[in-house]
Amino acid sequence: MQRQPVYSRQQASHKLIERLLAEHDIALRRFIRVRLGAQQDCDDVLQEVYVRLSQIDDLPEKLADRLDTARNYLMQIASNLLIDRARRAQVRHAEKHISTDDVETYSTLNAPDRDLHNKRQLQQVEAALAKIKSVHRQAFLLHRVEGLSYREIGDQLGISVSTVEKYISSALLAVRQALLSDAEAHS
């Protein structure tokens, strides 16, 4: 009779994680990629799934009788991680004074299958910015492209923070109206 190797809890957990990811890697990647639309982020989320699994105490015992539902378990972990990422992105965008509508536009612009649509939208944004006052456009670009704070923009342009807010709001309104009018025209 051959003796089975004895693994420590941690080794057993890592072996199980490797097995789960090997069995469900393709389905898990597809699940994540469909929801993200970006390959490089897919690998990051997969790594986070691995980390999350490795942090679970007694993973082999918890999944011992449920290996048939392990795929659902992995998908749920990935789904929770994607939700957490989306929430963090919303917080980051809120801190930068970006509305939820702009977050949706940003997500749409990053979808790989939307190149033509994205180019048209970018042209509309550029056209809308070309029509507004140059100081409004400059404040908007300093904030969105250069990443300057409202205070830094105010100091650079010699205006108050509230005036910077008004200029950027004006630019955002012009961009939003241009994108909405195009969306209505193509619906």
XYZ file of C-alpha atoms in Angstrom:
187
model
C 0.000 0.000 0.000
C 1.382 3.334 -1.092
C 1.276 6.177 1.355
C -0.404 9.458 0.311
C 1.663 12.583 0.923
C 0.487 14.643 3.886
C -0.073 18.293 3.042
C -0.302 21.167 5.446
C -3.569 23.096 5.453
C -1.992 25.879 3.462
C -0.537 23.486 0.885
C -3.887 21.711 0.549
C -5.611 25.045 0.081
C -3.139 26.127 -2.602
C -3.456 22.780 -4.414
C -7.240 23.143 -4.407
C -7.028 26.723 -5.684
C -4.689 25.652 -8.498
C -7.063 22.835 -9.424
C -10.135 25.098 -9.353
C -8.500 27.763 -11.465
C -7.148 25.180 -13.921
C -10.605 23.628 -14.325
C -12.536 26.882 -14.544
C -9.973 29.323 -15.964
C -11.541 29.648 -19.426
C -15.080 30.138 -18.131
C -13.899 32.526 -15.423
C -11.859 34.589 -17.917
C -14.846 34.783 -20.271
C -17.124 35.822 -17.396
C -14.742 38.601 -16.327
C -13.846 39.763 -19.850
C -17.494 40.131 -20.865
C -18.134 42.359 -17.872
C -14.926 44.397 -18.159
C -14.231 44.656 -21.854
C -10.468 44.867 -21.192
C -8.006 41.967 -21.274
C -5.357 43.495 -19.009
C -7.936 44.131 -16.275
C -9.119 40.525 -16.630
C -5.751 39.235 -15.452
C -5.854 41.639 -12.489
C -9.287 40.393 -11.449
C -8.160 36.768 -11.813
C -5.235 37.537 -9.524
C -7.624 39.108 -7.022
C -9.798 35.963 -7.162
C -6.711 33.885 -6.373
C -5.811 36.167 -3.456
C -9.376 36.089 -2.139
C -9.430 32.289 -2.290
C -6.068 32.023 -0.544
C -7.397 34.143 2.335
C -10.250 31.739 3.094
C -9.537 29.561 6.115
C -10.306 25.865 5.668
C -11.073 26.223 1.948
C -10.700 22.475 1.224
C -13.142 21.639 4.023
C -15.617 24.282 2.898
C -15.633 23.026 -0.680
C -15.153 19.310 0.010
C -18.779 18.350 -0.580
C -19.470 21.137 -3.073
C -16.902 20.804 -5.840
C -19.774 20.697 -8.341
C -20.732 24.232 -7.289
C -17.135 25.504 -7.103
C -17.528 27.203 -10.500
C -20.492 29.195 -9.192
C -18.444 30.042 -6.108
C -15.600 31.381 -8.275
C -18.026 33.364 -10.424
C -19.575 34.889 -7.300
C -16.157 35.922 -5.997
C -15.293 37.445 -9.391
C -18.661 39.200 -9.519
C -18.130 40.685 -6.059
C -14.658 41.867 -7.046
C -16.037 43.495 -10.207
C -18.716 45.251 -8.163
C -16.042 46.487 -5.735
C -13.948 47.761 -8.660
C -16.936 49.594 -10.143
C -17.695 51.206 -6.797
C -14.083 52.332 -6.382
C -14.153 53.750 -9.909
C -17.331 55.677 -9.124
C -15.740 57.122 -5.998
C -12.626 58.126 -7.953
C -14.762 59.730 -10.649
C -16.910 61.502 -8.068
C -13.763 62.943 -6.498
C -12.788 64.276 -9.919
C -16.233 65.853 -10.345
C -17.403 63.415 -13.041
C -21.089 62.583 -13.129
C -22.424 59.029 -13.442
C -23.377 59.795 -17.048
C -19.720 60.543 -17.779
C -18.672 57.247 -16.153
C -20.980 55.407 -18.572
C -19.499 57.391 -21.474
C -15.987 56.548 -20.227
C -16.850 52.831 -20.002
C -18.344 52.912 -23.488
C -15.234 54.609 -24.856
C -13.042 51.789 -23.531
C -15.025 48.909 -25.068
C -12.839 47.342 -27.778
C -15.691 46.685 -30.206
C -16.793 50.320 -30.229
C -13.930 51.999 -32.132
C -16.031 53.702 -34.795
C -18.581 54.900 -32.271
C -15.784 56.164 -30.017
C -14.097 58.075 -32.837
C -17.385 59.767 -33.702
C -17.981 60.665 -30.053
C -14.467 62.051 -29.725
C -15.039 64.200 -32.799
C -18.274 65.467 -31.255
C -16.514 66.292 -27.994
C -13.784 68.151 -29.872
C -16.385 70.033 -31.934
C -18.359 70.959 -28.807
C -15.199 72.183 -27.077
C -14.249 74.220 -30.157
C -17.573 76.093 -29.920
C -17.219 77.217 -26.291
C -15.178 80.134 -24.951
C -11.458 79.426 -24.984
C -11.067 80.056 -21.240
C -13.835 77.495 -20.524
C -12.127 74.982 -22.826
C -8.754 75.701 -21.222
C -10.105 75.143 -17.690
C -11.819 71.936 -18.795
C -8.678 70.561 -20.485
C -6.435 71.537 -17.587
C -8.682 69.555 -15.285
C -9.502 66.563 -17.495
C -6.296 66.166 -19.480
C -3.631 67.656 -17.209
C -5.307 66.479 -13.990
C -5.027 69.837 -12.235
C -7.252 70.603 -9.269
C -9.712 73.479 -9.389
C -7.431 75.480 -7.092
C -4.412 74.906 -9.366
C -6.447 75.908 -12.419
C -7.667 79.038 -10.625
C -4.098 79.978 -9.723
C -2.871 79.342 -13.269
C -5.692 81.319 -14.929
C -5.914 83.983 -12.233
C -9.565 83.258 -11.402
C -11.463 82.007 -8.350
C -12.268 78.351 -7.693
C -15.990 79.054 -8.102
C -15.291 80.553 -11.539
C -13.280 77.442 -12.452
C -16.271 75.327 -11.387
C -18.569 77.412 -13.599
C -16.225 77.142 -16.591
C -15.854 73.379 -16.257
C -19.602 72.942 -15.736
C -20.222 74.982 -18.872
C -17.804 72.818 -20.850
C -19.348 69.625 -19.476
C -22.811 70.850 -20.400
C -21.701 71.599 -23.967
C -20.097 68.163 -24.304
C -23.092 66.390 -22.778
C -25.522 68.214 -25.084
C -23.432 67.346 -28.144
C -23.338 63.668 -27.185
C -27.041 63.555 -26.340
C -28.067 65.203 -29.599
C -25.987 62.657 -31.531
C -27.442 59.778 -29.524
C -30.961 61.013 -30.290
C -30.104 61.409 -33.969
C -28.845 57.810 -34.169
C -31.688 56.182 -32.189
